[in-house]
Tab-separated table of C-alpha atoms in Angstrom:
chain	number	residue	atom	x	y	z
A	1	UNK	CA	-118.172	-135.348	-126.040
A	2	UNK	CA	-120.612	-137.967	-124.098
A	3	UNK	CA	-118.479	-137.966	-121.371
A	4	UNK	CA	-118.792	-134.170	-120.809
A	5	UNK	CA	-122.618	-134.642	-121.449
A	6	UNK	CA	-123.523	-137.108	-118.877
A	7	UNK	CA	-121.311	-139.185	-116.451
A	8	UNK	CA	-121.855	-141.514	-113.817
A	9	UNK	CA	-122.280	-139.042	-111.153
A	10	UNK	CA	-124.890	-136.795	-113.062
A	11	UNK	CA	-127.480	-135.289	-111.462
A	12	UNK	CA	-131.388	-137.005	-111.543
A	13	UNK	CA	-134.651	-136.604	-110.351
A	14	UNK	CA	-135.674	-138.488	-107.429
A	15	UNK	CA	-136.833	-141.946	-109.849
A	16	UNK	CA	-133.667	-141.452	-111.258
A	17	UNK	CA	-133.822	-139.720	-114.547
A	18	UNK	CA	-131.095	-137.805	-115.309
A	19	UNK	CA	-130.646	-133.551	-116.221
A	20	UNK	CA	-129.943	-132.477	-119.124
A	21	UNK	CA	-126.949	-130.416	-119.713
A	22	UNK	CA	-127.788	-127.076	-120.094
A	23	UNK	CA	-125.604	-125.181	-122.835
A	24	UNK	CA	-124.656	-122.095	-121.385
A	25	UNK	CA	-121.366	-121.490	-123.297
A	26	UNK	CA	-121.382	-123.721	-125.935
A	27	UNK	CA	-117.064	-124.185	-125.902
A	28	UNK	CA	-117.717	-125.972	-122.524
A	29	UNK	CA	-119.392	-128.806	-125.093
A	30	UNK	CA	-117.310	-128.495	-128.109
A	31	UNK	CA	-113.928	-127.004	-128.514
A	32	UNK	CA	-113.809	-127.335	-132.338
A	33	UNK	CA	-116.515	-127.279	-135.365
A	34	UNK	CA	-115.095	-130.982	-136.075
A	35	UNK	CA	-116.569	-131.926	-132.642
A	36	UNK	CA	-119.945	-130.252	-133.629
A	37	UNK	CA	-121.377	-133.198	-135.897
A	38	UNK	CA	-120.963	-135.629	-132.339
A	39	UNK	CA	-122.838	-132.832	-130.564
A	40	UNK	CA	-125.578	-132.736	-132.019
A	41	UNK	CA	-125.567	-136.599	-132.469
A	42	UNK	CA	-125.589	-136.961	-128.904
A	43	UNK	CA	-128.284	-134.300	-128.294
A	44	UNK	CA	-130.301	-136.069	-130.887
A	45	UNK	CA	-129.872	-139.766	-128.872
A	46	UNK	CA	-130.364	-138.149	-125.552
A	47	UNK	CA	-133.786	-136.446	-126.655
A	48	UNK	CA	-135.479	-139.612	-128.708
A	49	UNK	CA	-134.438	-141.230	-125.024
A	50	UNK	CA	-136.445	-138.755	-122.859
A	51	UNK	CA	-139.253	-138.676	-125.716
A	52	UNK	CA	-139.531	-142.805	-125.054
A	53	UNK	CA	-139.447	-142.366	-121.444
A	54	UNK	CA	-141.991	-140.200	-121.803
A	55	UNK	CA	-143.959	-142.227	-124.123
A	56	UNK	CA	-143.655	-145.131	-121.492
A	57	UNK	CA	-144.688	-142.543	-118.639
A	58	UNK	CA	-147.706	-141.817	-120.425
A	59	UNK	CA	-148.722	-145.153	-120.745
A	60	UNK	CA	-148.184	-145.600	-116.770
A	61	UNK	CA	-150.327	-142.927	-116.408
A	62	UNK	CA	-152.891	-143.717	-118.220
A	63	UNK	CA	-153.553	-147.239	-116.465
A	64	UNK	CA	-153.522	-145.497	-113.097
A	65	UNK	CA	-156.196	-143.339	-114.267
A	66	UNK	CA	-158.184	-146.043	-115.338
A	67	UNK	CA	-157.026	-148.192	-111.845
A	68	UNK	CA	-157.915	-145.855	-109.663
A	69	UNK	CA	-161.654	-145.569	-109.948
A	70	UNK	CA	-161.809	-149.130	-109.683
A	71	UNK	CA	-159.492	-149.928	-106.534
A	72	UNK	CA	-161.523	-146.485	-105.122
A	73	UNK	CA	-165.008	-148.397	-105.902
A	74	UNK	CA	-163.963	-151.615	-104.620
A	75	UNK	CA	-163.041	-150.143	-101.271
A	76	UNK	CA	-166.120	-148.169	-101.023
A	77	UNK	CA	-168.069	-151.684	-101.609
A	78	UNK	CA	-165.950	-153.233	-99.028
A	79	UNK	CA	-166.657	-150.550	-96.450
A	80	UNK	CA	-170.476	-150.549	-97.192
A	81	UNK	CA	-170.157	-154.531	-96.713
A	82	UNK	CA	-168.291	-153.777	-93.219
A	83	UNK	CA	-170.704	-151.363	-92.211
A	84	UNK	CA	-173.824	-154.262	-92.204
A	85	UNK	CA	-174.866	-155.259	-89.387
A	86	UNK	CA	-175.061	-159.172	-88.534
A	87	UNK	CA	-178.560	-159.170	-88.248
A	88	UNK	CA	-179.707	-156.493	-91.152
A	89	UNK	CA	-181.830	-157.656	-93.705
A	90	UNK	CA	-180.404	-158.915	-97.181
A	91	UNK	CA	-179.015	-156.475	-99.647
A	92	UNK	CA	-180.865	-157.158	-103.073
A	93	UNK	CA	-178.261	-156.394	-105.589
A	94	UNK	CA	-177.466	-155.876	-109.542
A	95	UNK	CA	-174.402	-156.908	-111.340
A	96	UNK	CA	-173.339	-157.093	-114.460
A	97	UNK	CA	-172.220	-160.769	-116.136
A	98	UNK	CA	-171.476	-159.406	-119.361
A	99	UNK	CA	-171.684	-156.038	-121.688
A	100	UNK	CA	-175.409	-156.776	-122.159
A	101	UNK	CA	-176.321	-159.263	-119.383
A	102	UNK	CA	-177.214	-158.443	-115.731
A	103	UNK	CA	-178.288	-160.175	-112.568
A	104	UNK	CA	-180.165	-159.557	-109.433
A	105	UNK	CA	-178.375	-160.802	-106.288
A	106	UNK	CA	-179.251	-161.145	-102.768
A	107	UNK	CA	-176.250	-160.518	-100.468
A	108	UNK	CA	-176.530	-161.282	-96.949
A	109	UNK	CA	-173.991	-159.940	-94.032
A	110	UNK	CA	-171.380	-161.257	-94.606
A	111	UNK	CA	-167.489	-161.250	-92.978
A	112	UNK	CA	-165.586	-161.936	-95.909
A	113	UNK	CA	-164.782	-160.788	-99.123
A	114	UNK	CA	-163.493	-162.361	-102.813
A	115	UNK	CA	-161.314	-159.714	-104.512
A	116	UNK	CA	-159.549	-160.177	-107.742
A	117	UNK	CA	-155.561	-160.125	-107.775
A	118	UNK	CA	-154.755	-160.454	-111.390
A	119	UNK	CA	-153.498	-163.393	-113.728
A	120	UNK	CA	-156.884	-165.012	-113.103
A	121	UNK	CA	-156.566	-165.359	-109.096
A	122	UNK	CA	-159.384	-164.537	-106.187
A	123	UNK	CA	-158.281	-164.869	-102.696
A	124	UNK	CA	-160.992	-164.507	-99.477
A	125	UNK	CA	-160.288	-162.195	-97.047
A	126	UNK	CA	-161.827	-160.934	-94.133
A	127	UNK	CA	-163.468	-157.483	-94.587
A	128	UNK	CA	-161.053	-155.504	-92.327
A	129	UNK	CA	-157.863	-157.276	-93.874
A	130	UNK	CA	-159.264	-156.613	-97.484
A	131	UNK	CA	-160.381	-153.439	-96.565
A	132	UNK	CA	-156.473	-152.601	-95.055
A	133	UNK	CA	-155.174	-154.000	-98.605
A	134	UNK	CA	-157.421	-152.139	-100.801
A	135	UNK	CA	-156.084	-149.025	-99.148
A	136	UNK	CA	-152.752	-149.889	-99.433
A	137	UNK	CA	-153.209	-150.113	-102.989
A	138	UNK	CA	-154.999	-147.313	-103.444
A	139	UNK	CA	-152.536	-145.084	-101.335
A	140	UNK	CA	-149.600	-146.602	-103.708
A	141	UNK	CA	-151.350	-146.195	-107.056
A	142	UNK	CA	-152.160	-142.453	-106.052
A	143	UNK	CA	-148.649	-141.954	-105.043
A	144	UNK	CA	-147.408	-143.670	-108.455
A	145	UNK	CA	-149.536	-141.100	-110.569
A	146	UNK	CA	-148.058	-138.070	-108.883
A	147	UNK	CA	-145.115	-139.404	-109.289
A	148	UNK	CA	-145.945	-140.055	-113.160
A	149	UNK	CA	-147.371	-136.578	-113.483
A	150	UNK	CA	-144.176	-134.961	-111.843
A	151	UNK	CA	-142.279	-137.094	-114.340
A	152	UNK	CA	-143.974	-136.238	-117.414
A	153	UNK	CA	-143.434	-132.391	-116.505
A	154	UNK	CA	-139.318	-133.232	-116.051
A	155	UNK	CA	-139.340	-135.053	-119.075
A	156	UNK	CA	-140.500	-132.664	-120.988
A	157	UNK	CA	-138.775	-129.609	-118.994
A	158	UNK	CA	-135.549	-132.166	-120.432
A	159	UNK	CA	-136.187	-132.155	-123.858
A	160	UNK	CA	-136.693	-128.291	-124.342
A	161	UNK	CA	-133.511	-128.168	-122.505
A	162	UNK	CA	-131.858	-130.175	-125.324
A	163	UNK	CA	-133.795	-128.644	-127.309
A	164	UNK	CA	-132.046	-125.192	-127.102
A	165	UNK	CA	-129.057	-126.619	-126.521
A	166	UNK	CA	-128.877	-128.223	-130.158
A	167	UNK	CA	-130.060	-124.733	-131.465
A	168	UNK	CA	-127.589	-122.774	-129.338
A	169	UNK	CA	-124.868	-125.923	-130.521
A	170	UNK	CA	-125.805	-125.214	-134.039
A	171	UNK	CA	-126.056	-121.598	-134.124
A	172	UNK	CA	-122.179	-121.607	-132.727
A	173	UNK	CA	-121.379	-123.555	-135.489
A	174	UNK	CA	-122.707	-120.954	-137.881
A	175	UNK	CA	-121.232	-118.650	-136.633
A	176	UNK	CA	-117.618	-120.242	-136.763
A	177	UNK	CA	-118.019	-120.795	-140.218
A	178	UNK	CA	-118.990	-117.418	-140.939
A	179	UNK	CA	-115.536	-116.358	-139.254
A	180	UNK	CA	-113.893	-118.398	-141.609
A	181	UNK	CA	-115.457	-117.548	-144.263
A	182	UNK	CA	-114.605	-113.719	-143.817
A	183	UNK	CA	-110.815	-114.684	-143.058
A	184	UNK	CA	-110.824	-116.433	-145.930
A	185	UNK	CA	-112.045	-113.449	-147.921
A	186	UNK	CA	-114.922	-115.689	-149.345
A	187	UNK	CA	-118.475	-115.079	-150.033
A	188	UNK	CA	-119.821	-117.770	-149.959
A	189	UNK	CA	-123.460	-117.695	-148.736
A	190	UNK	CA	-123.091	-119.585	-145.366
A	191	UNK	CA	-126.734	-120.663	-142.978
A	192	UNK	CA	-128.551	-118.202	-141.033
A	193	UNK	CA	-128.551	-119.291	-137.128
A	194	UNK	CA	-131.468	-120.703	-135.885
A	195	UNK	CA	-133.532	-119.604	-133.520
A	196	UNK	CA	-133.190	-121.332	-129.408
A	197	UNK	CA	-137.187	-122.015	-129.937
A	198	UNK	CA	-136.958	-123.948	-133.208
């Protein structure tokens, strides 16, 4: 059964995820109602593994939100900074220190720039190389939240696929005990089909 569910030449989205199979005749998947119980086992594992990549997509998402505005302000600082002329006056400034606690500042013309890496690291770099970098960054975090976005929609596109797939899987297997059932000559109440949307 997992081998006609997903091989190593499945089809995925460009990062890689793959499709889910879509249950158009359900004896393409199972050929038996013994096979039916592995079925559904494997739609089960495939869905609680799109619902964590999900989960995990969200969570990318989310940080690029909050990235964004910052990488976006920091270049917009940097570009005021490279817009100063040598001789202008100083820029009288306010920044925060803490929550609570700010400072005034006097910032003269200046041709570099400190910027914050991560893991507790400032470099200097000259305004136009910073300014470069900060754009790059920006460009690739922008790029990385579409991409999230587009993800999130596939991933959830995937598990309404399996979705109806387990319902159409189940349903199937309803009905084939109905039919045996009635050769049987039993009546024996048997489970009403459910329907593809729950």
């Amino acid at each position: 059964m997992p081998d006609k569910l997903q091989g190593p030449n499945a089809a995925t989205n460009p990062r890689g995820i793959p499709y889910a199979p879509f249950v158009d005749k359900v004896e393409d998947y199972v050929s038996s109602r013994t096979e039916v119980d592995g079925t559904m086992k494997s739609f089960q594992e495939m869905i609680s593994k799109y619902q964590f990549m999900e989960a995990n997509t969200q969570r990318r998402s989310q940080g690029l939100k909050e990235k964004i505005p910052d990488l976006q302000k920091t270049l917009d600082t940097v570009q005021f900074l490279k817009s100063q002329k040598p001789d202008s006056d100083p820029l009288e400034a306010t920044f925060e220190l803490n929550d609570t606690l700010f400072a005034k500042a006097l910032v003269l013309p200046t041709e570099e720039v400190y910027l914050w890496l991560g893991a507790n690291v400032m470099l200097s770099y000259p305004i136009a190389e910073a300014e470069t970098l900060l754009e790059t960054k920006l460009a690739a975090a922008q790029e990385n939240l579409a991409n999230c976005e587009e993800d999130l929609d596939f991933l959830r596109e995937q598990v309404t696929t399996l979705e109806v797939a387990t319902a159409r899987v189940y349903n199937w297997d309803v009905t084939q005990k109905r039919k045996e059932k009635a050769e049987l000559g039993d009546d024996v109440d048997v489970e009403k089909p459910v329907l593809p949307n729950g």
